[in-house]
Tab-separated table of C-alpha atoms and ligand atoms in Angstrom:
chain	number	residue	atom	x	y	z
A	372	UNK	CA	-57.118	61.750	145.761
A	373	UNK	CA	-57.947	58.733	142.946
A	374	UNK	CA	-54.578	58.140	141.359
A	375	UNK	CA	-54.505	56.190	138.076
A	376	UNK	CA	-54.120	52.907	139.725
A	377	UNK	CA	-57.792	53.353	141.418
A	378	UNK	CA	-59.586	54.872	138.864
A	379	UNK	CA	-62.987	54.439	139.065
A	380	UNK	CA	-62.842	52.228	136.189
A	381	UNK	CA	-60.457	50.019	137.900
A	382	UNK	CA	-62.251	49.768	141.100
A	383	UNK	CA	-65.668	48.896	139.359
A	384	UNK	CA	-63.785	45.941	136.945
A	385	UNK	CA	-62.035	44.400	140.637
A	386	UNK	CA	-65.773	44.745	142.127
A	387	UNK	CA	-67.519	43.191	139.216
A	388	UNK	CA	-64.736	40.258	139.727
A	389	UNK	CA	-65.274	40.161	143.201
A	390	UNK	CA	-68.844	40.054	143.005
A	391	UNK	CA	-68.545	37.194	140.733
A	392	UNK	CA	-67.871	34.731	143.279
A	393	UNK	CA	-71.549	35.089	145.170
A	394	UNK	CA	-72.553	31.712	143.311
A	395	UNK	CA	-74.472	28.934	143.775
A	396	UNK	CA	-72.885	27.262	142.030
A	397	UNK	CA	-68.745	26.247	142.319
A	398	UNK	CA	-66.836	27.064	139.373
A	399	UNK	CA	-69.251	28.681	137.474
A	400	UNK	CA	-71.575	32.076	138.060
A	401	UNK	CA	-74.960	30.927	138.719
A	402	UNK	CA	-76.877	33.317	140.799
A	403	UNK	CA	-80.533	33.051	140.728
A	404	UNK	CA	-83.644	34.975	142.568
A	405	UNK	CA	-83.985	34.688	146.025
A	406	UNK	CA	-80.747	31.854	146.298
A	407	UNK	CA	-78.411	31.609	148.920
A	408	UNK	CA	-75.591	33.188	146.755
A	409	UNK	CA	-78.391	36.074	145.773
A	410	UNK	CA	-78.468	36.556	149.947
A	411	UNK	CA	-74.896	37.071	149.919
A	412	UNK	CA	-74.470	39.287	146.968
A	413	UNK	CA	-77.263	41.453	148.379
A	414	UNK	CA	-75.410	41.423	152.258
A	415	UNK	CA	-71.981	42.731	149.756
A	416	UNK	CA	-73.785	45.456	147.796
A	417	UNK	CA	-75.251	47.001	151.041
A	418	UNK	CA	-72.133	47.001	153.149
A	419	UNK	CA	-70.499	48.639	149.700
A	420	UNK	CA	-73.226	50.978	149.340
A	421	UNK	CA	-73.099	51.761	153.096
A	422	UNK	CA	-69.025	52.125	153.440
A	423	UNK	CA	-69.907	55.178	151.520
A	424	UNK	CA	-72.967	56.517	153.665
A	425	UNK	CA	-75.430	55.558	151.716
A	426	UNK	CA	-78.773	54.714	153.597
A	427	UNK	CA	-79.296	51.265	151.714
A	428	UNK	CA	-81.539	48.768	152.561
A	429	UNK	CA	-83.623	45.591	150.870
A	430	UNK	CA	-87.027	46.099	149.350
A	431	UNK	CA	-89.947	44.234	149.655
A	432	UNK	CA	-88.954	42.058	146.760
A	433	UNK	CA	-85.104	41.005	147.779
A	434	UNK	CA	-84.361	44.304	145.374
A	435	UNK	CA	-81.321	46.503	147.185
A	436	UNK	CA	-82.135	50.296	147.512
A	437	UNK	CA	-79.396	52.638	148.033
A	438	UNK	CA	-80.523	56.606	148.269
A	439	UNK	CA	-78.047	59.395	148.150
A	440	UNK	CA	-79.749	62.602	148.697
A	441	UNK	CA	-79.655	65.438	146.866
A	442	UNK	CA	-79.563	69.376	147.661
A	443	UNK	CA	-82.763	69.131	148.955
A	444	UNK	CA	-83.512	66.617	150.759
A	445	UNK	CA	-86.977	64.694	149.864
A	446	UNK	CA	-85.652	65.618	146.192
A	447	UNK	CA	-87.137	63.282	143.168
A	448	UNK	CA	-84.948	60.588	142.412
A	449	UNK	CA	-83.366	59.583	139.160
A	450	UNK	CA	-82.831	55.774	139.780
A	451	UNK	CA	-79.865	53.847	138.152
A	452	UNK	CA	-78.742	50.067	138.248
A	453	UNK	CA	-79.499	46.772	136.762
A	454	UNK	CA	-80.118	43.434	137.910
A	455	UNK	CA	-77.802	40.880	140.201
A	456	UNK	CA	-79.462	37.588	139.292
A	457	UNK	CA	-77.715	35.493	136.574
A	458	UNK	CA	-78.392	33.292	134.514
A	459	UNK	CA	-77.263	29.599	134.947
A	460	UNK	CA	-72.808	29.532	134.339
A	461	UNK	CA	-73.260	33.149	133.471
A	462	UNK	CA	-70.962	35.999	132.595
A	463	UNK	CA	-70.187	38.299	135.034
A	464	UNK	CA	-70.930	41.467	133.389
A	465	UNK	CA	-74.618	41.040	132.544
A	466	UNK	CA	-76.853	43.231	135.246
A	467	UNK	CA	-73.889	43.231	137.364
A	468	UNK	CA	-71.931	46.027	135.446
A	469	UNK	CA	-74.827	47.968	135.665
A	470	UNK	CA	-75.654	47.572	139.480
A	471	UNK	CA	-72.204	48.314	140.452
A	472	UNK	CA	-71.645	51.080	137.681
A	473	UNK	CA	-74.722	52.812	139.526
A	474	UNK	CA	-72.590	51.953	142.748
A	475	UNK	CA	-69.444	53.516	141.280
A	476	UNK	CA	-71.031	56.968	139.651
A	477	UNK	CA	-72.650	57.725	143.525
A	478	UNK	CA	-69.058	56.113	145.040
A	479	UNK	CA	-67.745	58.827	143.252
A	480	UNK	CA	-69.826	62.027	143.993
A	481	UNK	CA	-70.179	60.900	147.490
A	482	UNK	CA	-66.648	61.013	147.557
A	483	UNK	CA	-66.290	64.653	146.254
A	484	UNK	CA	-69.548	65.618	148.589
A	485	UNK	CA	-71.392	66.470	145.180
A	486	UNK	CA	-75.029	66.906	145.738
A	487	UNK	CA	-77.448	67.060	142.673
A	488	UNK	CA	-80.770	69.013	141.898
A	489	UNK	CA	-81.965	65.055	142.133
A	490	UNK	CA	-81.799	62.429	145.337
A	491	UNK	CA	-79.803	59.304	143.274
A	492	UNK	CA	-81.058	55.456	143.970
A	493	UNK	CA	-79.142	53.190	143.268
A	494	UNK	CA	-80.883	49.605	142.535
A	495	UNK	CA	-79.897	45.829	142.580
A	496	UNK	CA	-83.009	44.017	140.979
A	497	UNK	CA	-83.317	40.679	142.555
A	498	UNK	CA	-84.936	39.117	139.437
A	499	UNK	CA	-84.948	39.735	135.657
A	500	UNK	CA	-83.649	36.819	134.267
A	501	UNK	CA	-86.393	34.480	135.386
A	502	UNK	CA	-84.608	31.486	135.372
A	503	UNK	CA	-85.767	30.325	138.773
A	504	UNK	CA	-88.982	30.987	138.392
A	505	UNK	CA	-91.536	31.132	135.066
A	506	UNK	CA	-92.385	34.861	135.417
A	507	UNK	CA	-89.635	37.249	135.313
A	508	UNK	CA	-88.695	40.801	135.650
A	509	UNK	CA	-90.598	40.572	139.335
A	510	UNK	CA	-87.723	43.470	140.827
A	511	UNK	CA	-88.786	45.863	138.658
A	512	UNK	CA	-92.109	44.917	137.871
A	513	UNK	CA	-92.640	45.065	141.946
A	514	UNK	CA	-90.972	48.406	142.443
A	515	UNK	CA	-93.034	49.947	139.373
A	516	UNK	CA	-96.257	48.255	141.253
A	517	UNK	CA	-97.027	45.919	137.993
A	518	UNK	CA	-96.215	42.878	139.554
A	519	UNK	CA	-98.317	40.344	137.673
A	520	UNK	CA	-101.592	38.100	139.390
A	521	UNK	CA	-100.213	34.599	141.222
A	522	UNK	CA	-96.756	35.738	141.314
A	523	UNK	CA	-95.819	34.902	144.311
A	524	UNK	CA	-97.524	31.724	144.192
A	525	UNK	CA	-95.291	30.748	141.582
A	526	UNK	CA	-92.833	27.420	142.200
A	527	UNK	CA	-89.516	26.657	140.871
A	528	UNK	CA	-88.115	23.244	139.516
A	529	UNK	CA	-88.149	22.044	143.277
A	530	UNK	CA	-91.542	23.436	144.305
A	531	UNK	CA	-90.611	26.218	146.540
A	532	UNK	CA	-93.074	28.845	146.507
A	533	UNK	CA	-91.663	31.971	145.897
A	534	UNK	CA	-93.329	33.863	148.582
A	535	UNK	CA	-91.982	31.100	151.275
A	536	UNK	CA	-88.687	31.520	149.642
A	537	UNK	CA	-89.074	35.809	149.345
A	538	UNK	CA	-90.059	35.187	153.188
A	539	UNK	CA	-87.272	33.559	153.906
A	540	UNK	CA	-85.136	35.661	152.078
A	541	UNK	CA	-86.000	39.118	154.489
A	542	UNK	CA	-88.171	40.244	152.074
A	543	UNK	CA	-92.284	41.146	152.792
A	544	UNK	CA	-93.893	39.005	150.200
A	545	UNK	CA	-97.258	40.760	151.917
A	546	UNK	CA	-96.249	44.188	149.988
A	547	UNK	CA	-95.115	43.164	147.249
A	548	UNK	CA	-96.967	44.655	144.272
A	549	UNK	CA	-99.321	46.840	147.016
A	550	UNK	CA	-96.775	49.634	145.948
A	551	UNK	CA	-95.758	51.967	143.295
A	552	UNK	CA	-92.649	53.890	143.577
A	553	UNK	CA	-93.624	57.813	143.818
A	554	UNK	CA	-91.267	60.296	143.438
A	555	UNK	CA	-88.978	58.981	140.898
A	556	UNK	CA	-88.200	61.202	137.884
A	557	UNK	CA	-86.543	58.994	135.770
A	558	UNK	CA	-84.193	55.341	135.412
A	559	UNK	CA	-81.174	54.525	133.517
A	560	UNK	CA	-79.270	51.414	132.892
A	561	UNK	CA	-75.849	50.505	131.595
A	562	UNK	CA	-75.468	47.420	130.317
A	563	UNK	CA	-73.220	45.224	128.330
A	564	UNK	CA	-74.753	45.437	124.955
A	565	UNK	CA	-74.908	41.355	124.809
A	566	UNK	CA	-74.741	41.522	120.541
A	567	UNK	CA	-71.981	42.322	118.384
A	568	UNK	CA	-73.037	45.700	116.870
A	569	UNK	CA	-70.681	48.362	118.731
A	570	UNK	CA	-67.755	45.910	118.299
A	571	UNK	CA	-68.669	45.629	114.376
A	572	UNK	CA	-67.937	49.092	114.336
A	573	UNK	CA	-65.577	50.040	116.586
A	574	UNK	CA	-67.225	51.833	119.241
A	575	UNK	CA	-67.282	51.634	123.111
A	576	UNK	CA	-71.184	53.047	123.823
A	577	UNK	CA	-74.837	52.710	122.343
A	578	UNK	CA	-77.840	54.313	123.077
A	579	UNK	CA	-80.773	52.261	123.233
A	580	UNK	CA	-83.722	53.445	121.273
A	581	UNK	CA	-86.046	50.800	121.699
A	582	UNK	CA	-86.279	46.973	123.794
A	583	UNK	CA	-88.009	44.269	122.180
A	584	UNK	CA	-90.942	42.913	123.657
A	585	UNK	CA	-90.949	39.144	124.435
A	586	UNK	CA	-93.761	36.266	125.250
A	587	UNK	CA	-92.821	32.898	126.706
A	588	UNK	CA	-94.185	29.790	127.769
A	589	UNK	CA	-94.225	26.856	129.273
A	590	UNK	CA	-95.732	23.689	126.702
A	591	UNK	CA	-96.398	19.973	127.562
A	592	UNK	CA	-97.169	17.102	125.206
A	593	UNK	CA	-98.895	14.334	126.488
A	594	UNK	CA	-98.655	11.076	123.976
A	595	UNK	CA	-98.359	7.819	125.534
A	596	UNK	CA	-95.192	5.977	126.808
A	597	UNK	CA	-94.568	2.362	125.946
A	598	UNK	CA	-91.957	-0.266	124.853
A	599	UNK	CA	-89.698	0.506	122.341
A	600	UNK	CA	-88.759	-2.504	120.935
A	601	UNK	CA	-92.516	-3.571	120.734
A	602	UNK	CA	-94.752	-0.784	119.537
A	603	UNK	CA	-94.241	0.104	115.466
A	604	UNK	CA	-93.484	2.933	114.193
A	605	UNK	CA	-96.766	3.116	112.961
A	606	UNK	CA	-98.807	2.812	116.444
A	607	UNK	CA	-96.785	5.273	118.496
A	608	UNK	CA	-97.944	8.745	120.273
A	609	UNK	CA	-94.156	9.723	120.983
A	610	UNK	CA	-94.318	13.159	122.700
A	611	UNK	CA	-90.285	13.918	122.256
A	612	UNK	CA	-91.075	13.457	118.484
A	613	UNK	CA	-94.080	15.404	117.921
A	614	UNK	CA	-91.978	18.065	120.357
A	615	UNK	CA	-88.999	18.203	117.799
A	616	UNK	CA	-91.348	18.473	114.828
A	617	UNK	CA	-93.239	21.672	116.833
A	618	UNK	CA	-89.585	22.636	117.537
A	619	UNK	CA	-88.350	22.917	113.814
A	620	UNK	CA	-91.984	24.624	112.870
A	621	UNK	CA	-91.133	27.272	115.607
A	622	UNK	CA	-87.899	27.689	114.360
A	623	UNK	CA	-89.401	28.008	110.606
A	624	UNK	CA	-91.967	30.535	111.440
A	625	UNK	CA	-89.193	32.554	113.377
A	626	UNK	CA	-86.567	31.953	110.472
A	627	UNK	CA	-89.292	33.418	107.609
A	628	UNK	CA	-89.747	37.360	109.219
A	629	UNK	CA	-86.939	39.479	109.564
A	630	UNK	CA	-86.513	40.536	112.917
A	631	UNK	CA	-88.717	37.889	115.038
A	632	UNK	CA	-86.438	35.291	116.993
A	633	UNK	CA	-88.196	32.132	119.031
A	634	UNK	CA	-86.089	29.996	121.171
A	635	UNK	CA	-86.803	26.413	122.536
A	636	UNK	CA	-84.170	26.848	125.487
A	637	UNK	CA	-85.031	23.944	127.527
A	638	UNK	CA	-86.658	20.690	127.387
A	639	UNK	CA	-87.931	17.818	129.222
A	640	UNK	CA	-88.628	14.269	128.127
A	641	UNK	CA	-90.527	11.395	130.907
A	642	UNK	CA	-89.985	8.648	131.560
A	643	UNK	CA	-86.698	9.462	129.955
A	644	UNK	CA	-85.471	6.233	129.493
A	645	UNK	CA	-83.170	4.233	126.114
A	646	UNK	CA	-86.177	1.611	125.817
A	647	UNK	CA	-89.249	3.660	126.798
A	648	UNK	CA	-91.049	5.649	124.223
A	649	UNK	CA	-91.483	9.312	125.617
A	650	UNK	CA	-95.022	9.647	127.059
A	651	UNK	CA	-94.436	13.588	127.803
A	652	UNK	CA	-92.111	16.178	126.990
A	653	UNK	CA	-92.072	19.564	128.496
A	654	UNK	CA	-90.571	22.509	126.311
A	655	UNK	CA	-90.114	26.155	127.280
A	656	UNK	CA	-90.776	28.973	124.475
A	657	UNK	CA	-89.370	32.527	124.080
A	658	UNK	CA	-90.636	34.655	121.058
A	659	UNK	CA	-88.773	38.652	120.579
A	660	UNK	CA	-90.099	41.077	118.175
A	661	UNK	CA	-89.194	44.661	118.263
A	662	UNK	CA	-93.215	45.456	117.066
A	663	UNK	CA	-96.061	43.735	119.499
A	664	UNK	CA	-98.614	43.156	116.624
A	665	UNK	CA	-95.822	41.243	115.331
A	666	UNK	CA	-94.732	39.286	117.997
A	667	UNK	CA	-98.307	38.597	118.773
A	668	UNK	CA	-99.206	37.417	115.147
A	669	UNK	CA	-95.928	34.642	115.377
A	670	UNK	CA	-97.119	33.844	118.824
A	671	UNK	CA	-100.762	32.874	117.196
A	672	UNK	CA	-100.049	30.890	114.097
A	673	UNK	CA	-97.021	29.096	116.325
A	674	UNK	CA	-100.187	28.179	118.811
A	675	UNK	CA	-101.803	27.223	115.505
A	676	UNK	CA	-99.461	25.098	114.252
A	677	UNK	CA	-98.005	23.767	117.212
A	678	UNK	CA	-101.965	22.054	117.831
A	679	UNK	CA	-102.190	20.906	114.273
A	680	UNK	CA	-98.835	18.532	114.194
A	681	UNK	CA	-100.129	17.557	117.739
A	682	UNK	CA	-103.628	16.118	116.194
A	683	UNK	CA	-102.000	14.607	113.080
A	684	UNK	CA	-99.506	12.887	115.752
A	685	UNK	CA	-102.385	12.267	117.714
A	686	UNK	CA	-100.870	14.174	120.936
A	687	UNK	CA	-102.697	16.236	123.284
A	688	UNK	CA	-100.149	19.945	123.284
A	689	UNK	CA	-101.226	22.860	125.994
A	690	UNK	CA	-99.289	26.132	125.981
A	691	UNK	CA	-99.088	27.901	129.038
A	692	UNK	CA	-98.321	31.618	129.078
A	693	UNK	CA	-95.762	32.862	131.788
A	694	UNK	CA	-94.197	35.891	130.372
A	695	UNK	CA	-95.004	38.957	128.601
A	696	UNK	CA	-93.894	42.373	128.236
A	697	UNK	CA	-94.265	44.833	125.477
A	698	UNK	CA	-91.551	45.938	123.272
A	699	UNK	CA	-90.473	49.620	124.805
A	700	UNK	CA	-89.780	52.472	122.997
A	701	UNK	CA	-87.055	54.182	125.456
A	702	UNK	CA	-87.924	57.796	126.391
A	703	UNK	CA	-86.366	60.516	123.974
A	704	UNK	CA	-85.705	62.927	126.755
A	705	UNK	CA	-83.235	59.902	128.386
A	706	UNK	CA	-82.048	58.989	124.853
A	707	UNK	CA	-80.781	62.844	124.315
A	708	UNK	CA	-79.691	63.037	127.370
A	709	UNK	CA	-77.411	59.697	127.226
A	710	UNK	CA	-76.448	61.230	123.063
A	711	UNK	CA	-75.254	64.126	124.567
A	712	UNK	CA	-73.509	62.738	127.578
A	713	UNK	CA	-71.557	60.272	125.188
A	714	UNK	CA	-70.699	62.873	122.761
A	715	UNK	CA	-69.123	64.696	125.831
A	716	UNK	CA	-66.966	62.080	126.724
A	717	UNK	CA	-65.364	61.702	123.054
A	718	UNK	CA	-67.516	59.063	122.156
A	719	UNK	CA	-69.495	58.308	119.056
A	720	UNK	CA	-72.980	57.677	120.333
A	721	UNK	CA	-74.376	54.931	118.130
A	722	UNK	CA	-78.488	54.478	118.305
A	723	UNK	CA	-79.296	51.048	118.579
A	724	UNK	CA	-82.227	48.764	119.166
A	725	UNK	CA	-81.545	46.084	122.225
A	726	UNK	CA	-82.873	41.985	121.473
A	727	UNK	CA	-82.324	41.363	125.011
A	728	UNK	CA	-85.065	41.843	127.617
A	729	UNK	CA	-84.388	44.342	130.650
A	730	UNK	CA	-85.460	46.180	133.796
A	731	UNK	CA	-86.022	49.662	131.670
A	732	UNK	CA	-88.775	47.650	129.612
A	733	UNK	CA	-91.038	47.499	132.852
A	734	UNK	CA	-89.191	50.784	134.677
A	735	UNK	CA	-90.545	52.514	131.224
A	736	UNK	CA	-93.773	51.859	132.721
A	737	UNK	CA	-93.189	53.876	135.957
A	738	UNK	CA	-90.886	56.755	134.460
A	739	UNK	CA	-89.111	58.064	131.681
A	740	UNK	CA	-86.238	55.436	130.831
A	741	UNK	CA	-83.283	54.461	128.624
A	742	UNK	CA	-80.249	52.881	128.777
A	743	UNK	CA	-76.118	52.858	127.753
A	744	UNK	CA	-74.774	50.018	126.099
A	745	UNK	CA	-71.033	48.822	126.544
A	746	UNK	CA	-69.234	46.978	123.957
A	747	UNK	CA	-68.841	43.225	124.631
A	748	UNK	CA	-65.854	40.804	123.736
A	749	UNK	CA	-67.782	39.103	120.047
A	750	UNK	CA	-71.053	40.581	121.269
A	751	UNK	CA	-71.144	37.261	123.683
A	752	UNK	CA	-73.633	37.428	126.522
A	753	UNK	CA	-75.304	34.074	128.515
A	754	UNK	CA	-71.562	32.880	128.702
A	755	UNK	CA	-69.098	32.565	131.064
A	756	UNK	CA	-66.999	34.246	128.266
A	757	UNK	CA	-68.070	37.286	128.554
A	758	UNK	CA	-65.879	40.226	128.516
A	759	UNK	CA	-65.780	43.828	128.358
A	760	UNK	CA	-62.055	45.807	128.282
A	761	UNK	CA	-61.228	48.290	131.145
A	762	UNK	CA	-61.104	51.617	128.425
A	763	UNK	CA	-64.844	51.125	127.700
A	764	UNK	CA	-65.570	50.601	131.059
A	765	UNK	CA	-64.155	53.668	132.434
A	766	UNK	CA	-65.334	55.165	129.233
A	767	UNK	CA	-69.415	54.059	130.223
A	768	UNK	CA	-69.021	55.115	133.619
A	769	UNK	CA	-67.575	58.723	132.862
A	770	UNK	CA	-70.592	58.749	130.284
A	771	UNK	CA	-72.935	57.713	133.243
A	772	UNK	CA	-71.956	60.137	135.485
A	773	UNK	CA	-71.998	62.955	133.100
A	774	UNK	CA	-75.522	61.737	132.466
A	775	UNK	CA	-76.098	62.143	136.349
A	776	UNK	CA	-74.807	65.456	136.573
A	777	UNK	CA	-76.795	67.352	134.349
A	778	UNK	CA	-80.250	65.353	134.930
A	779	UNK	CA	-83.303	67.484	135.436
A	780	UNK	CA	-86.133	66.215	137.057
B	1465	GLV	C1	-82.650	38.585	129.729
B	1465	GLV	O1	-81.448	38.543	129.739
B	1465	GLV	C2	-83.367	38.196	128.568
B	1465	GLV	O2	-83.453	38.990	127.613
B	1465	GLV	O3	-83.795	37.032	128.507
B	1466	MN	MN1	-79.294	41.626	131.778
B	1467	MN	MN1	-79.414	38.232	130.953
């Protein structure tokens, strides 16, 4: 018997705080693909997912794969979760509440031996942040066989190659992307909502109706480094100064459509020196839209304009393309399905787009998909101060299960 003390609720919010200490980083959550604190998270999950006879196991990409089967066994599978990577001094609600949610809902009809029309799969993407590595999304893009040319090949800031480092992990970098997921009838993710909507107006849940599609990229400027005490102003090529002047343009073009957001998240500047005029500066750029032709159209003129401050500055600019994934218009079968399971737990089920990027965007691809929204503390997200209370949370995973129970196939 659960008695108040461990409700389900309960459990998950002591889990998600336990799980929050599989960092690689002290005093702060930073978890990233394929990292030594990612091994360890992935080790926890399974021996959670296998206390309660689940036959889970890691995936040729470092994803975790826990299946509970249904009446029949061999029985399509509706798959739920959300991703385990972090970003750098994260929150500790963002993919995780959703992995272990997933974790809770089966914890909980395992527990009652409930068996569904539908086998249930739990899954713990390995990567959807993309911090370590310039592409993202590669859990579910390689589980929905869309994993993207020269992945693997990829490096991060030190140079490890992501298939040594997938190797390494116990993953098969060999299969990666050689396989599509058959048999699975549909996905759905709960996730904090990471924007200040639901709190606005007082409600725990959302239903997403749509994910905005995002492009990002990697951009250089090459001027040319020198003294700066002895170069005027007039005979410079500073690369950090033509950057900031393609930074406030970005931010301009952005700033002038409703809807469209660009971000210049992080930057580089060589030699990097108080006396040295930058010679190069590398910038990273991340453009949302909920509409593609409009997210396309900013990404264009910004390439446009971004080359002509670099010839009047007399700079050499190259953009580099290493993410992009279409806006998603979640499946109205899933979004019903999610209204109706919210309205059955007392709660007003408010239809909302979603800014962030997520796993359903690419699981859309391979299967009809939606997601659950959970109010966050100020709608903060990418912050170590992110918080959701324990009423919503038992108050999203009721709404989860209920969704669980009466999915057809
Ligand atoms: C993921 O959190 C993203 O939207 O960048
Ligand atoms: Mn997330
Ligand atoms: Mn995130």
């Amino acid at each position: 018997m659960t008695t108040s003390r461990e409700s389900p609720g309960r459990r998950l919010m002591a889990r998600i705080d336990e799980f929050a200490a599989f960092t690689d980083e002290p005093g702060k959550l930073t978890r990233l693909y394929l990292s030594d604190a990612h091994k360890r998270a992935v080790a926890q999950f399974i021996a959670w997912a296998q206390a309660i006879g689940l036959d889970a196991r890691l995936d040729a990409a470092g994803n975790v794969v826990a299946r509970y089967e249904g009446r029949d066994a061999g029985a399509p599978a509706l798959l739920i979760g959300s991703h385990i990577d972090t970003v750098r001094d994260a929150g500790r609600y963002d993919g995780n509440l959703g992995a272990l949610a997933a974790l809770a809902v089966v914890e909980e009809l395992a527990e009652r031996g409930e068996r569904l029309d539908v086998a249930v799969e739990i899954v713990a993407f390995g990567d959807e942040e993309g911090v370590r590595f310039p592409k993202t999304l590669t859990g579910s893009r390689a589980l929905a066989g869309l994993i993207e040319e020269g992945a693997l090949d990829q490096q991060d800031r030190d140079g490890v190659v992501m298939r040594d480092a997938l190797q390494a992990f116990g993953g098969e970098p060999d299969r990666v992307g050689s396989e599509r997921r058959q048999g699975i009838a549909g996905f759905v993710e709960v996730h904090i909502e990471q924007g200040p909507v639901l709190e606005a107006e007082g409600l725990p849940l959302g239903v997403v109706t749509a994910i905005n599609g995002a492009t990002r990229f990697d951009i250089s400027v090459s001027g040319a480094a020198g003294h700066a005490g002895t170069v005027p102003m007039s005979l410079r090529r500073d690369a950090l100064a033509a950057a900031a002047e393609m930074m406030l343009a970005i931010e301009a073009r952005a700033g002038a459509e409703a809807d469209l957001v660009a971000t210049v998240g992080r930057i580089e500047a060589e030699p990097g020196a108080v006396n040295v005029i930058p010679g190069r500066v590398r910038f990273s750029l991340d453009v949302r839209a909920p509409r593609d032709e409009q997210r396309q159209r900013a990404v264009a003129d910004i390439a446009a304009t971004l080359g002509a401050i670099a010839a009047q500055r007399g700079v050499a600019v190259q953009l580099v393309k290493t993410h992009e994934a279409g806006a998603y218009v979640c499946d109205p079968n899933v979004v019903a399905g999610l209204t109706a399971a919210v309205e059955a737990v007392g709660a007003k089920p408010r239809l909302l787009p979603s800014g962030a990027g997520h796993d359903t965007m690419i699981m859309g691809q391979l299967c009809p998909a939606g997601m659950l929204f959970v109010r966050c503390k100020g709608g903060v997200s990418h912050n170590p101060l992110e918080s959701i209370t324990l009423e919503d949370c038992e108050i999203a995973l009721a709404a989860l299960t209920r969704f669980v129970r009466d999915f057809r196939a």
